[in-house]
Each structure stands twice: as structure tokens, then as C-alpha cells.
Amino acid sequence: MVTLAEVARRAKVTGATVSNVLRNPQKVKPETVERVMAAIRELGYRPNLTARALAQGRTSTLALMLSNIANPFYPEFVLAAEREARKRGYFLLVCNTDDDPAITRAYLDQIAGTLAAGVIVMNTDLAERELVEVAGRGAAVVLCMWEHVQPTRALPCVTVDFAAAGALAAGHLSELGHRKFGALVGEGSGGPQTVRVAGFESGLAARGHAAKSLVAARTRDSIEGGYEAAMTLLRKHSALTALFATNDLMAIGAMQAAADLGKRVPDDLSVIGITDIQLSHQFRPALTTVRFPTAEIAARSITLALEMVEGTAPAQEMYAVRGPELVVRESTGPAPPRRRG
Amino acid sequence: MVTLAEVARRAKVTGATVSNVLRNPQKVKPETVERVMAAIRELGYRPNLTARALAQGRTSTLALMLSNIANPFYPEFVLAAEREARKRGYFLLVCNTDDDPAITRAYLDQIAGTLAAGVIVMNTDLAERELVEVAGRGAAVVLCMWEHVQPTRALPCVTVDFAAAGALAAGHLSELGHRKFGALVGEGSGGPQTVRVAGFESGLAARGHAAKSLVAARTRDSIEGGYEAAMTLLRKHSALTALFATNDLMAIGAMQAAADLGKRVPDDLSVIGITDIQLSHQFRPALTTVRFPTAEIAARSITLALEMVEGTAPAQEMYAVRGPELVVRESTGPAPPRRRG
DNA sequence: GTGAAAGCGCTAACAC
DNA sequence: GTGTTAGCGCTTTCAC
């Protein structure tokens, strides 16, 4: 491995100068820069980032803690996060926690403040208190997409307006003339997605729907979970004409359940989700959903972490990005004519 | 930040002993171990992995270079890779290259041998020669899933039998009585997936099908690509009763094309893919496909890289994992009765 | 069984 | 402008 010292020797300067050529070239005489660059080229020198990190007291690595990257939301997030990090000269460590606090803790213990200058923590089952402690160890900690976020929290948080997303879905369904609604409430990492449902309920209320026009079911936040919950709901409540899922995966499962029950989407049943993962427009019928600005959230989380790492930490505690927006596709339509009952 | 020196001071030993307690406890007197552990606990000491890496001359980080993590194959791969790495005390850097050689090169230049002890390179457009050079800089380089792999190559490679996968698909379709086949050949990272098609062709030939019973079309390896290519093929060749896609994404696109053309799958048209990504069993009709042992490939890549990093590099140059296997689901069925023509 | 000392490759004052 | 000098926090011989 070629070291800075060897470059220095060859260019007949000291290490300090080589270092300067690389980091503050304007401080070095042009001809020296030239000579050093030549030596670097000839020797094929590459700075050792580990050594640099140790000397600077700061690494160029960020960690992203998420529950399970196989959940289709995360790859889209990671893609955007990694691009933003790379753009700023940082690298991204991806850490799956499997929603296991022990794994989360082990990761945090090992890398926060040593291998990783900053950590972005997506929904997790860890107590916030523990994360505050991690932050105390010298790592920039930013929370991301925590649904049950308190404005008083000690850690900065990048988030979206989950309630508004639910309300948007309610508005859309209501406008289409639906009267009986089913809600599929996901239990994901970070607990049940109740804020979205609350938003949906208040959206319904705002449009004059009675509370009993809504029936809800809790389920796992997955295609399978959505399928099962929709099956149960649809069988039990034949008057339902619209299903709201707190996440796209469940909505997709719900559409499959509808198909298996011989209900056509959207003719007999409208289905709407939240997030707008890629899958949503790839499925048939294409899913109507409330889009989260995923890439923007990811990029914002990275920049926020870096601002903290690099000491230009902004004052605010919570960062909402562009709000959610309705994306109408094929899975929602006018409420079917009422059957006489 | 609590350092090893502070722990040493508190435990009234030297740094060397603290280090030994952490790494070779058997070399230290039990009561000393006890005392040191107590100090560590009281101080909340965590070893600085950056410093350790510099001192040891080896990091505990591996890098995974892939074209784009939003492609559904990769998250499944990354999940398994990260778990294996974590199990062995390593961390995983995820690097998107976007199939851009410049990005790939930049990543490699920066991290190979410094931040990352090893690099797993999935299909890439980089010349192998460049990778060999990277390996020369002291990083363990392992190739993974390269379809056009030569047995003489200089770098170890973890791969599957792509040709066998194609042949398996051919056998299945042939047994179902199909006579006219269409092939959707993907152009992904790493070039066109021609080995799979070659395998498909020879599988067909082995069962006595004439070469002209197959029509092929090149397309992007994506749902959209598969959709378009299938549209073209199905419109042009009305006698086709079976479609083979070199990847599941295209197969899914093909099923959508079939639906839009009013063809029922599998009654009018059978569709088979390769890989068995999660989506394949989630889609309706569920896709028949040839499964790659994705998690196993990922784990093997990691262990191979670590064997090299840790100096126990095995002799072989190429590592095939368990072979591909046929997974029959809903998208394939008996060839429809021949229309008179 | 424990300590002293050198050094991993780099950065950052500060001196010249 | 460039060099000198101390480290960064840890590991690792090698004495004792």
C-alpha cells in the first residue's frame, strides 16, 4: 500500500505538503502541487480513509438503521439516501435490525461515533432514551419517519404528515360517494400506524360521515396481512365499498382478496393505500394511493445528519418535508349504486 | 469519548492489558479481567473501531457494489449478505453504481483497501482488468453473479448455473406440450442475459424442438421492458403459447401484456421467469419461475470475501452454489389445443 | 501476567 | 510555502 510518506519522499516534500495538496491546494505553490500530483499518479497513491478518519476524529461514513431492507419501501429510500451521501463524500452503512432491539443496540454500540459519524434511525422499537444516550456518545442521531413523534423530543426527526395522508385518502373516497369504509391498520416497525387512521377518521368526520361508517382491522403491514384482514372485513361487512390501507402493501393484499372474493376493483370495491411504493403502479389494477416524498425524506435525513456532523446543526427539532399527495390510479372509482337493503 | 487509556487508568493497568482483556481474556489473570471489565462498564467504554482498524491494518467493513438497489433482486440479496456479515462481526457498505463506470471506479478508488477490507462486485460494466488492479491494492475482491464468467478469470466468483436455469425452463414448457416459444432476453447490468437463453435453446433442442420454434426479443430487464417486448412478440407471432423471460421482472411485464391483449395466463399463454424474486409469488397469477438460491449466494459471497480478508483464502477460483430449481406456480399450464391453421 | 514503547497513515498547529 | 512535531485510539511485539 502506497502511503502519503512515500509520495512525500518521491516529490521531495514532507507529508504535510502532500496533505495540503490534497485538501488545500491553494496553500501550496503551483509547481509543488504539480510535482506532488505527479508523484501521486506515478505511485498510484490513494489516501487511507481510515487513517484520515482517526486523525480528523470523524469518519466519512453514515449508518442507516432500518428494520428490514426487503420491505419494498426501504430500497427506494436507501437508493436516494446513498446518492445524497455519495454526493457529499460520505458512505452508507446499511443495518438491518429485524425489529430486534438487541440487534439495534449492538449496532449502535459498535458503530455510533466510531465507524459512523451519524446514524439515521428509521422506525424502531428502541426507547428514545437509549438513542439520546447514543447521541451523547458523539454520533449525530436523526430519527426518520417516526409516526408517533412528539414535538418535544430531544432528537431531530425528519417526518411526513401521516395524519394528512389519512385525511387525503378519506377525502378522495368520500368524494367518490362511498359511505361504508373499511380500514386496514398496519402493525409495522414503530408500532401500529394509528396516526394515519386517525387522520382518515377525522377526514371522514370533516365530511360528515358518522363514526360508525368505518370498520377497522389491525394486521401485519404486508401483502399477506392485508389479504387476510381484507378477507375478514369483506366477508363480515358486505356493505363495504371502499377499503383504506395504511400502507400500500396491505392495499395490494386487499386487492387480491377482493379478486378472490369475486369483487371487481374498482367497480365493486375501491382500494386506496399510502406511500406509493414502486409496486403500486406496477400492479394491476394500478393502486390509487397517497404518495410520500420518499426520495426527499431520504435526502433530507442525510443532509440533516451531515449538518450535525459538520457542526452546522440547525435549530429546529423536527423536519417535515413536502406534504403527502393523492395519486389517483385504477383502484378507486365511484361507489357502486346502493343495493336496496 | 471514553478511550482505552482512561479505562486503563481507572483499572490501574496499562492499555495493553485492557486490549488483552477485550481480545485475549485468557491471557489475563481473572481478577484483572474483572477489574478492567468493571472499569469498562462504569465508564461506558466502547472501542473505537476506526483506531482498531488502523492499528490492525484491516477494517471490519465490507462493501457491496451493485447497480441499483431499487431493483427488487438486490434487497433480498443485501438482506442475506448483511446478516452473514453481521454474524461475523463485519459491517456492510452499500454502493449503488447506476451502471456508471465512473461511479464504480470512484467507489473502488476510495474505499477498496482503506474503508473496506473486501468488495463484492455484482454485475458491472467495468473491465475485469480494473478489478484485478483493485485487488492488487490490498482489497479482497469477489465477483458475484457474473453471467459471462470465464473459468480462467483472475478473481474468485460466486455464481449460479445460468444455462441450467434456462434449460429447466425449457424442459418445463416442453413437457406441458408447448411448441412455439417466445423468449424475452433482458439487457441488464453485466450485459445481455444470453447464457440463460442459450441454456433455454439447448434445453429445447435436447427435447427435439427445432430452432425455429423459438422467437426472441431483446429488451430492458424490467417490468416495462418485459411488457413492451411481450406486446411486440405476441402481436407478431400469434402461434406463441409460451413465453420465457430471462428474469422475473420481464415475466411479470409479459403477464400484464397478455392481460391487455385479452389472453389469459396460463390458459392461453404460459409465462415463466428466472430468479424467483419475492414479487413472483405475490403477483397474480403467481409466477412459475426458476429459483436462484439468492440468500445462499449472498452468504457465500460474504464468507468468501472474509476468507480472503482473513487470509484463509481457498484455492478454487469459482464457486457455484446449489443449482437453480424449478418452482411451478400459476402462470404455466398445458399448451392450449392447437387451432387449425 | 503485565508494562513499555513503537507505530498504523494521516491531520493540524505552529514554527521557520 | 514548507517543514516539524504531536498526536488520533488502538494493537502488538518484546521485556520484565
XYZ file of C-alpha atoms (C1' of nucleotides) in Angstrom:
714
model
C 0.000 0.000 0.000
C 1.382 3.364 -1.048
C 1.405 5.859 1.809
C 1.481 9.582 1.961
C 5.034 9.399 3.241
C 6.207 7.627 0.112
C 4.581 10.248 -2.034
C 6.283 12.932 0.011
C 9.647 11.288 -0.390
C 9.271 10.966 -4.109
C 8.096 14.539 -4.529
C 10.820 15.753 -2.204
C 8.471 17.425 0.200
C 7.083 16.438 3.586
C 3.856 14.727 4.411
C 2.274 17.956 5.469
C 2.640 19.346 2.000
C 1.202 16.289 0.360
C -1.717 16.536 2.716
C -2.139 20.167 1.786
C -2.003 19.468 -1.910
C -4.895 17.087 -1.408
C -7.002 19.239 0.864
C -5.941 22.875 0.473
C -4.168 23.096 -2.862
C -4.397 26.882 -2.833
C -1.966 26.925 0.058
C 0.725 25.271 -2.000
C 2.907 26.705 -4.763
C 1.580 25.552 -8.144
C 4.796 23.881 -9.181
C 4.901 21.938 -5.946
C 1.311 20.877 -6.467
C 2.361 19.704 -9.874
C 5.260 17.692 -8.560
C 3.213 16.115 -5.809
C 0.388 15.241 -8.154
C 2.858 13.597 -10.454
C 4.214 11.507 -7.613
C 0.697 10.545 -6.610
C -0.076 9.491 -10.126
C 3.121 7.554 -10.636
C 2.797 5.734 -7.365
C -0.930 5.176 -7.635
C -1.433 6.637 -4.208
C -4.899 6.640 -2.566
C -5.431 8.258 0.789
C -6.270 5.858 3.551
C -9.678 6.947 4.758
C -9.349 5.053 7.983
C -6.215 6.910 8.944
C -7.761 10.163 7.879
C -10.802 9.487 9.980
C -8.729 8.736 13.025
C -6.643 11.850 12.607
C -9.640 14.049 11.996
C -11.722 12.478 14.686
C -14.517 11.990 12.223
C -15.358 9.314 9.721
C -16.910 9.755 6.321
C -19.462 7.087 6.986
C -23.122 7.274 7.891
C -25.259 4.416 9.094
C -28.843 3.753 8.225
C -30.775 1.595 10.645
C -33.933 0.083 9.291
C -35.988 -2.913 10.167
C -35.642 -4.993 7.033
C -34.445 -3.875 3.669
C -36.557 -6.493 1.926
C -39.602 -4.396 2.720
C -40.113 -2.635 -0.622
C -40.213 0.821 0.869
C -36.640 0.734 2.040
C -34.757 0.089 -1.175
C -36.247 3.228 -2.644
C -35.264 5.093 0.457
C -31.768 3.657 0.545
C -31.196 4.488 -3.084
C -31.938 8.139 -2.502
C -30.048 8.239 0.770
C -26.973 6.672 -0.702
C -26.955 9.054 -3.632
C -27.170 12.049 -1.384
C -24.449 10.740 0.880
C -22.185 9.957 -2.025
C -22.721 13.385 -3.480
C -21.312 14.782 -0.264
C -18.414 12.407 0.016
C -19.907 10.045 2.555
C -20.522 6.337 2.504
C -23.529 4.482 3.714
C -23.641 1.527 6.047
C -26.907 -0.367 5.858
C -28.037 -2.023 9.058
C -30.992 -4.381 9.294
C -32.408 -4.618 12.752
C -35.195 -7.133 12.086
C -37.104 -5.121 14.655
C -34.927 -6.752 17.241
C -33.872 -4.286 19.932
C -30.847 -6.409 20.720
C -29.548 -6.133 17.183
C -30.306 -2.446 17.075
C -28.470 -1.910 20.312
C -25.497 -3.968 19.219
C -25.187 -1.954 16.047
C -25.469 1.321 17.832
C -22.951 0.303 20.470
C -20.400 -0.695 17.926
C -20.604 1.939 15.272
C -22.164 5.101 16.641
C -19.398 7.640 16.987
C -16.673 5.281 15.867
C -17.339 3.742 12.483
C -20.230 6.041 11.698
C -20.252 9.766 12.229
C -24.002 9.807 12.071
C -26.880 7.394 12.347
C -30.283 7.660 10.767
C -32.758 5.619 12.707
C -35.947 4.622 10.978
C -38.880 3.367 12.973
C -37.612 1.157 15.727
C -38.741 -0.479 18.878
C -35.931 1.057 20.847
C -36.809 3.548 23.523
C -35.929 7.054 22.559
C -33.972 7.402 25.772
C -31.430 4.930 24.507
C -30.990 6.874 21.325
C -30.402 10.045 23.263
C -27.648 8.226 25.072
C -26.133 7.207 21.767
C -26.207 10.796 20.666
C -24.309 11.595 23.825
C -21.514 9.352 22.639
C -20.733 11.747 19.885
C -22.768 10.483 16.978
C -25.272 12.575 15.129
C -28.585 10.783 15.529
C -31.529 11.612 13.359
C -34.881 9.963 13.601
C -36.746 9.363 10.387
C -40.365 8.599 9.585
C -41.366 8.066 13.185
C -45.109 8.108 13.142
C -45.578 8.682 16.850
C -43.317 11.644 17.120
C -43.577 14.182 19.918
C -42.741 17.793 19.259
C -40.740 17.886 22.471
C -38.401 15.112 21.603
C -34.734 15.518 22.142
C -33.588 14.237 18.781
C -34.193 15.859 15.403
C -36.662 13.988 13.281
C -37.437 14.010 9.593
C -41.004 13.081 9.085
C -44.122 13.461 6.995
C -47.613 14.431 7.992
C -49.081 10.997 8.495
C -52.443 12.335 9.582
C -52.744 14.479 6.479
C -52.105 11.409 4.367
C -55.000 9.626 6.005
C -57.227 12.643 5.554
C -56.377 12.856 1.877
C -57.435 9.264 1.417
C -60.684 9.921 3.248
C -61.431 12.943 1.100
C -60.902 11.033 -2.100
C -63.089 8.137 -1.097
C -65.795 10.402 0.223
C -65.879 12.418 -2.967
C -66.397 9.259 -4.928
C -69.594 8.752 -2.973
C -68.580 5.966 -0.687
C -70.459 5.548 2.588
C -69.142 2.424 4.216
C -65.427 2.231 4.751
C -63.037 -0.407 5.924
C -59.606 0.430 7.294
C -56.637 -1.901 7.316
C -54.329 -0.720 10.037
C -50.794 -1.992 9.785
C -48.583 -3.084 12.625
C -45.130 -2.360 11.390
C -41.842 -1.415 12.931
C -42.525 1.502 15.206
C -45.902 0.215 16.280
C -49.360 0.416 14.773
C -49.946 3.060 12.126
C -52.633 4.751 14.122
C -51.862 8.322 13.220
C -52.787 7.606 9.625
C -56.081 6.088 10.683
C -56.791 8.979 12.987
C -56.238 11.274 10.019
C -58.542 9.147 7.934
C -61.220 9.255 10.607
C -61.079 12.981 11.027
C -61.118 13.377 7.269
C -64.294 11.343 7.228
C -65.769 13.309 10.108
C -64.958 16.585 8.395
C -67.095 15.446 5.518
C -69.973 14.497 7.696
C -69.570 10.767 7.877
C -70.658 9.129 11.104
C -68.047 7.292 13.126
C -69.842 4.026 12.595
C -69.429 4.240 8.847
C -65.912 2.941 9.447
C -64.825 -0.521 10.465
C -61.186 -1.214 11.086
C -58.917 -4.215 11.413
C -55.365 -4.469 12.623
C -52.949 -6.613 10.706
C -49.324 -7.083 9.774
C -48.039 -4.492 7.384
C -47.516 -6.811 4.445
C -49.310 -8.135 1.382
C -50.278 -11.236 3.290
C -51.508 -9.251 6.258
C -53.598 -7.032 4.024
C -55.023 -10.037 2.258
C -56.145 -11.707 5.438
C -57.558 -8.618 7.056
C -59.429 -7.660 3.901
C -60.862 -11.135 3.637
C -62.197 -10.926 7.146
C -63.545 -7.440 6.761
C -65.194 -8.026 3.396
C -66.820 -11.216 4.492
C -68.180 -9.699 7.646
C -69.326 -6.378 6.247
C -70.911 -6.847 2.874
C -71.848 -3.197 2.631
C -68.248 -2.035 2.382
C -67.458 -0.313 -0.875
C -64.117 1.195 -0.002
C -61.001 -0.007 1.745
C -58.318 2.245 3.129
C -54.995 0.643 3.969
C -52.403 2.496 5.987
C -49.749 1.181 3.650
C -49.548 0.118 0.026
C -48.509 -3.444 0.718
C -51.714 -4.101 2.603
C -53.715 -2.365 -0.092
C -52.254 -4.713 -2.656
C -53.112 -7.677 -0.490
C -56.608 -6.291 -0.185
C -56.985 -6.141 -3.948
C -56.009 -9.767 -4.178
C -58.540 -10.648 -1.516
C -61.191 -8.769 -3.441
C -60.305 -10.704 -6.571
C -60.545 -13.991 -4.722
C -63.959 -12.991 -3.420
C -65.133 -12.202 -6.927
C -65.271 -8.474 -6.326
C -64.035 -6.250 -9.076
C -61.737 -3.338 -8.250
C -62.751 -0.573 -8.588
C -66.278 -1.415 -9.810
C -67.397 -3.231 -6.687
C -64.726 -2.071 -4.312
C -62.348 0.858 -4.158
C -58.956 0.405 -2.545
C -56.514 3.086 -1.525
C -53.137 2.876 0.155
C -50.425 5.144 1.491
C -46.793 5.633 0.442
C -46.727 4.994 -3.291
C -44.031 2.396 -3.435
C -42.920 1.342 -6.910
C -45.050 -1.740 -6.767
C -48.189 0.356 -6.582
C -48.061 1.490 -10.154
C -46.708 -1.812 -11.355
C -49.616 -3.799 -10.036
C -52.868 -4.235 -11.930
C -55.130 -2.568 -11.281
C -52.664 0.177 -10.511
C -53.124 1.334 -6.967
C -54.549 4.696 -6.016
C -52.511 5.912 -3.092
C -51.254 8.855 -1.089
C -47.688 9.475 -2.054
C -44.894 10.180 0.404
C -41.913 12.071 -0.985
C -39.618 9.167 -0.226
C -36.518 10.350 -2.014
C -36.847 13.770 -0.491
C -37.226 12.362 3.002
C -34.157 10.233 2.483
C -32.068 13.081 1.157
C -33.211 15.390 3.919
C -32.300 12.851 6.564
C -28.822 12.585 5.155
C -28.250 16.300 4.863
C -29.572 16.860 8.348
C -27.241 14.240 9.753
C -24.352 15.814 7.904
C -25.191 19.273 9.100
C -24.992 17.936 12.606
C -21.802 16.046 11.956
C -20.153 19.014 10.380
C -21.251 21.289 13.113
C -23.723 23.454 11.296
C -26.643 21.888 13.085
C -29.787 23.860 12.519
C -32.027 24.861 15.340
C -35.281 23.121 14.622
C -36.152 19.848 16.148
C -38.484 18.442 13.592
C -38.346 18.498 9.856
C -41.400 17.914 7.808
C -40.773 17.597 4.136
C -43.167 18.330 1.299
C -46.572 17.011 2.255
C -48.177 13.815 1.027
C -50.227 13.974 -2.138
C -53.022 11.978 -3.654
C -52.200 9.834 -6.662
C -55.319 8.579 -8.365
C -54.909 5.453 -10.433
C -57.113 2.494 -11.213
C -58.082 1.036 -7.889
C -60.616 3.629 -6.852
C -63.839 4.644 -8.518
C -67.348 5.848 -7.838
C -69.272 3.984 -5.193
C -71.436 1.316 -6.811
C -75.157 2.067 -6.852
C -76.622 1.175 -3.486
C -78.312 -2.103 -3.263
C -81.668 -1.916 -1.620
C -81.326 -3.133 1.894
C -15.459 9.855 24.224
C -14.064 7.326 26.635
C -10.768 5.868 25.491
C -8.922 2.725 26.287
C -6.346 4.778 28.168
C -8.963 6.073 30.559
C -10.154 2.583 31.246
C -6.579 1.522 31.876
C -6.022 4.347 34.311
C -9.157 3.554 36.206
C -8.382 -0.146 36.395
C -4.785 0.594 37.311
C -3.334 -1.320 34.417
C -1.895 -0.285 31.092
C -3.586 -0.042 27.752
C -2.029 -3.259 26.617
C -3.831 -5.123 29.332
C -7.166 -3.564 28.554
C -6.654 -4.525 24.973
C -5.893 -8.051 26.025
C -8.939 -8.264 28.228
C -11.031 -7.406 25.206
C -9.351 -9.686 22.702
C -7.459 -12.422 24.573
C -9.022 -12.622 28.004
C -7.375 -15.962 28.657
C -4.024 -14.213 28.735
C -5.046 -12.092 31.665
C -5.458 -13.012 35.301
C -9.153 -13.439 36.116
C -9.194 -10.811 38.811
C -7.578 -8.306 36.480
C -10.159 -9.102 33.857
C -12.769 -8.456 36.467
C -11.321 -5.109 37.410
C -10.954 -3.998 33.823
C -14.455 -5.088 32.914
C -15.767 -3.118 35.835
C -13.950 -0.012 34.648
C -15.296 -0.513 31.155
C -18.797 -0.799 32.488
C -18.551 2.157 34.788
C -17.072 4.387 32.136
C -19.306 3.131 29.349
C -16.287 2.482 27.190
C -16.703 1.357 23.569
C -13.686 0.501 21.467
C -13.086 2.847 18.599
C -13.308 0.672 15.530
C -11.556 3.214 13.368
C -8.499 3.228 15.587
C -8.569 -0.508 15.806
C -8.728 -0.801 12.058
C -5.788 1.490 11.608
C -3.712 -0.365 14.155
C -4.597 -3.755 12.764
C -4.270 -2.680 9.189
C -7.665 -4.108 8.452
C -11.172 -2.752 8.731
C -14.287 -4.623 9.750
C -16.194 -3.323 6.788
C -17.155 -4.929 3.514
C -18.532 -3.136 0.502
C -21.206 -4.378 -1.831
C -21.265 -2.816 -5.270
C -24.463 -3.233 -7.183
C -26.115 -1.378 -9.968
C -29.265 -0.149 -8.264
C -30.735 -1.340 -5.043
C -34.245 -0.429 -6.178
C -34.153 -3.425 -8.488
C -36.126 -5.955 -6.424
C -33.496 -8.638 -6.625
C -30.954 -6.695 -4.640
C -32.778 -6.022 -1.405
C -33.194 -9.743 -0.913
C -29.540 -10.204 -1.636
C -28.458 -7.372 0.626
C -30.556 -8.670 3.474
C -28.831 -12.021 3.406
C -25.401 -10.501 2.852
C -25.768 -8.109 5.723
C -26.902 -10.838 8.074
C -23.952 -13.007 7.218
C -21.534 -10.129 7.587
C -23.012 -9.100 10.907
C -22.826 -12.640 12.192
C -19.096 -12.492 11.610
C -18.574 -9.060 13.078
C -18.421 -7.115 9.853
C -20.420 -4.190 8.556
C -21.763 -3.663 5.101
C -21.381 -0.625 2.919
C -23.936 -0.491 0.129
C -22.789 1.170 -3.066
C -25.074 1.942 -5.981
C -23.242 2.297 -9.228
C -26.179 3.062 -11.501
C -24.242 1.061 -14.056
C -21.990 4.048 -14.369
C -18.334 3.000 -14.646
C -17.269 6.378 -13.328
C -19.201 5.915 -10.126
C -17.981 2.360 -9.782
C -14.423 3.466 -10.244
C -14.762 6.325 -7.803
C -16.115 3.996 -5.172
C -13.419 1.446 -5.704
C -10.679 4.068 -5.660
C -11.847 5.486 -2.404
C -12.773 2.513 -0.329
C -11.056 -0.602 -1.617
C -8.360 -1.469 0.852
C -8.952 1.538 3.063
C -12.531 1.778 4.266
C -13.457 -1.673 3.094
C -11.390 -4.784 3.615
C -13.285 -6.538 0.873
C -15.516 -5.693 -2.022
C -18.206 -7.802 -3.561
C -18.835 -6.723 -7.097
C -22.113 -7.686 -8.674
C -22.569 -7.464 -12.402
C -20.871 -4.360 -13.630
C -19.742 -2.738 -16.815
C -16.215 -2.340 -15.539
C -13.486 -4.272 -17.260
C -12.214 -7.131 -15.192
C -8.701 -5.810 -15.588
C -9.592 -2.815 -13.463
C -10.895 -5.038 -10.744
C -7.738 -7.055 -10.749
C -5.869 -3.835 -10.201
C -8.119 -3.031 -7.270
C -7.372 -6.425 -5.822
C -3.711 -5.537 -6.118
C -4.275 -2.615 -3.806
C -4.948 -4.960 -0.968
C -8.670 -5.439 -1.032
C -10.328 -8.793 -1.311
C -12.399 -8.655 -4.470
C -15.079 -11.186 -5.183
C -17.227 -11.211 -8.252
C -20.812 -12.269 -7.830
C -23.487 -13.419 -10.252
C -21.492 -12.596 -13.336
C -23.265 -14.346 -16.140
C -20.424 -14.216 -18.618
C -17.821 -15.684 -16.375
C -14.683 -17.347 -17.707
C -13.148 -20.241 -15.818
C -9.726 -18.668 -16.299
C -10.510 -15.405 -14.631
C -8.168 -13.993 -12.076
C -10.763 -13.157 -9.455
C -12.885 -15.584 -7.476
C -16.501 -15.560 -8.472
C -19.662 -16.759 -6.794
C -22.166 -17.696 -9.403
C -25.046 -19.932 -10.396
C -25.515 -22.100 -13.416
C -27.378 -19.676 -15.649
C -27.559 -22.099 -18.547
C -29.078 -24.797 -16.375
C -31.749 -22.332 -15.302
C -32.698 -21.724 -18.912
C -32.735 -25.434 -19.633
C -35.008 -26.072 -16.671
C -37.488 -23.563 -18.033
C -37.356 -25.164 -21.464
C -37.975 -28.592 -20.019
C -40.997 -27.444 -18.087
C -42.584 -25.707 -21.040
C -41.852 -28.571 -23.361
C -43.410 -31.083 -21.014
C -46.552 -29.034 -20.932
C -46.829 -29.595 -24.649
C -45.847 -26.195 -25.950
C -44.453 -25.946 -29.467
C -43.991 -22.272 -30.205
C -41.912 -20.321 -27.744
C -41.060 -16.700 -27.269
C -38.003 -15.561 -25.312
C -37.627 -12.212 -23.630
C -33.935 -11.571 -23.277
C -33.023 -8.953 -20.740
C -30.321 -6.380 -21.071
C -29.289 -5.741 -17.513
C -26.135 -4.697 -15.768
C -23.448 -7.014 -16.959
C -24.800 -7.181 -20.481
C -27.494 -9.243 -22.135
C -28.598 -12.380 -20.362
C -27.597 -14.601 -23.224
C -26.322 -17.543 -21.257
C -29.800 -18.160 -19.929
C -31.244 -18.094 -23.418
C -28.537 -20.378 -24.688
C -29.495 -22.783 -21.924
C -33.121 -22.467 -22.884
C -32.319 -23.167 -26.519
C -30.264 -26.208 -25.805
C -32.957 -27.445 -23.447
C -35.399 -27.119 -26.294
C -33.055 -28.805 -28.718
C -32.490 -31.668 -26.305
C -36.194 -32.339 -26.453
C -36.337 -32.301 -30.173
C -37.696 -28.851 -30.834
C -36.488 -27.193 -33.995
C -34.546 -23.972 -33.698
C -37.275 -22.064 -35.476
C -39.810 -22.916 -32.823
C -38.262 -20.091 -30.815
C -38.528 -16.372 -31.424
C -36.614 -13.992 -29.214
C -36.640 -10.311 -28.396
C -34.144 -8.215 -26.504
C -35.418 -5.710 -24.014
C -34.622 -3.883 -20.807
C -34.656 -6.094 -17.760
C -37.674 -4.521 -16.104
C -41.432 -4.875 -15.894
C -41.844 -2.200 -18.524
C -39.279 -3.786 -20.795
C -40.971 -7.139 -20.494
C -44.335 -5.585 -21.190
C -43.216 -3.942 -24.389
C -41.271 -6.882 -25.720
C -44.112 -9.268 -24.969
C -46.570 -6.956 -26.721
C -44.430 -6.956 -29.821
C -43.807 -10.667 -29.805
C -47.393 -11.659 -29.114
C -48.769 -9.382 -31.789
C -46.344 -10.615 -34.379
C -46.474 -14.308 -33.624
C -49.991 -15.378 -32.872
C -48.994 -19.014 -32.573
C -46.936 -18.447 -29.421
C -48.281 -20.312 -26.429
C -45.352 -19.897 -24.083
C -43.083 -17.081 -23.078
C -39.742 -17.492 -21.368
C -38.253 -14.425 -19.749
C -34.652 -14.399 -18.591
C -35.755 -12.602 -15.461
C -38.880 -12.417 -13.337
C -39.457 -8.718 -13.800
C -39.850 -9.160 -17.527
C -42.063 -12.165 -16.992
C -44.369 -10.072 -14.856
C -44.465 -7.395 -17.517
C -45.269 -10.096 -20.033
C -48.235 -11.255 -17.973
C -49.563 -7.741 -17.934
C -49.137 -7.508 -21.685
C -51.027 -10.753 -22.089
C -53.853 -9.412 -19.945
C -54.032 -6.263 -22.025
C -54.225 -8.358 -25.173
C -57.060 -10.376 -23.719
C -55.013 -13.509 -23.337
C -55.499 -15.494 -20.177
C -52.486 -16.804 -18.276
C -51.985 -19.739 -18.202
C -54.953 -20.871 -20.328
C -53.956 -19.086 -23.489
C -50.372 -18.338 -22.654
C -47.803 -19.768 -20.277
C -45.181 -17.484 -18.807
C -42.034 -18.483 -16.961
C -39.242 -16.382 -15.488
C -35.939 -16.818 -13.724
C -34.780 -15.849 -10.226
C -37.855 -16.120 -8.043
C -37.860 -12.699 -6.523
C -40.439 -12.103 -3.803
C -42.736 -10.361 -6.219
C -43.135 -13.528 -8.208
C -45.253 -15.290 -5.679
C -47.016 -12.112 -4.680
C -48.286 -11.387 -8.145
C -51.477 -12.907 -9.515
C -51.313 -15.205 -11.250
C -48.313 -16.284 -9.235
C -45.332 -16.690 -11.488
C -43.778 -20.005 -12.355
C -40.063 -19.477 -12.326
C -36.627 -20.987 -11.921
C -35.363 -20.148 -8.473
C -31.884 -18.940 -7.708
C -30.667 -19.559 -4.172
C -30.301 -15.840 -3.571
C -29.648 -15.874 0.152
C -27.119 -18.627 -0.237
C -25.287 -16.784 -2.989
C -25.165 -13.680 -0.844
C -23.890 -15.513 2.206
C -21.308 -17.390 0.185
C -20.016 -14.154 -1.329
C -19.549 -12.700 2.099
C -17.837 -15.709 3.572
C -15.576 -15.993 0.562
C -14.580 -12.353 0.861
C -13.898 -12.839 4.547
C -11.851 -15.926 3.980
C -9.695 -13.885 1.678
C -9.528 -10.957 4.048
C -8.598 -13.139 6.933
C -6.012 -14.971 4.961
C -7.608 -18.370 4.681
C -8.385 -17.923 1.019
C -9.415 -21.199 -0.518
C -7.896 -22.464 -3.693
C -10.749 -22.592 -6.142
C -11.495 -19.803 -8.497
C -15.169 -20.195 -8.986
C -17.899 -21.021 -6.578
C -21.157 -22.334 -7.799
C -23.779 -22.647 -5.143
C -26.709 -25.014 -5.059
C -28.210 -25.159 -8.534
C -31.321 -23.420 -9.735
C -34.626 -25.191 -9.321
C -37.994 -25.068 -10.967
C -40.857 -23.545 -9.000
C -44.187 -24.252 -10.605
C -46.962 -21.835 -9.741
C -49.915 -20.463 -11.635
C -48.526 -18.855 -14.750
C -47.780 -22.006 -16.689
C -50.116 -24.705 -17.863
C -50.727 -27.176 -20.669
C -50.494 -25.814 -24.178
C -53.943 -24.869 -25.456
C -55.406 -27.204 -28.085
C -53.971 -26.320 -31.448
C -56.022 -24.164 -33.637
C -56.306 -25.457 -37.141
C -54.034 -23.484 -39.444
C 0.634 -11.753 33.676
C 1.658 -7.079 32.872
C 4.036 -2.957 31.158
C 6.841 -0.044 27.926
C 7.217 1.517 23.513
C 6.720 1.749 18.759
C 3.783 2.510 15.095
C -0.690 2.128 11.875
C -1.300 6.622 7.918
C -2.940 10.714 8.333
C -4.039 15.778 10.012
C -3.245 20.152 12.119
C -0.988 23.589 14.814
C 2.750 26.095 14.728
C 7.434 27.345 13.568
C 10.577 28.718 10.176
C 5.199 27.968 1.223
C 7.011 24.241 3.553
C 8.689 21.579 7.438
C 8.451 19.970 12.352
C 6.043 17.927 15.692
C 2.460 15.956 18.065
C -0.973 13.351 18.292
C -5.826 10.420 16.844
C -7.015 5.406 19.848
C -5.683 1.248 19.321
C -2.649 -3.207 18.672
C 1.413 -5.684 19.137
C 5.995 -7.255 19.809
C 9.145 -7.732 23.379
C 10.992 -7.109 28.043
C 10.374 -7.800 32.668
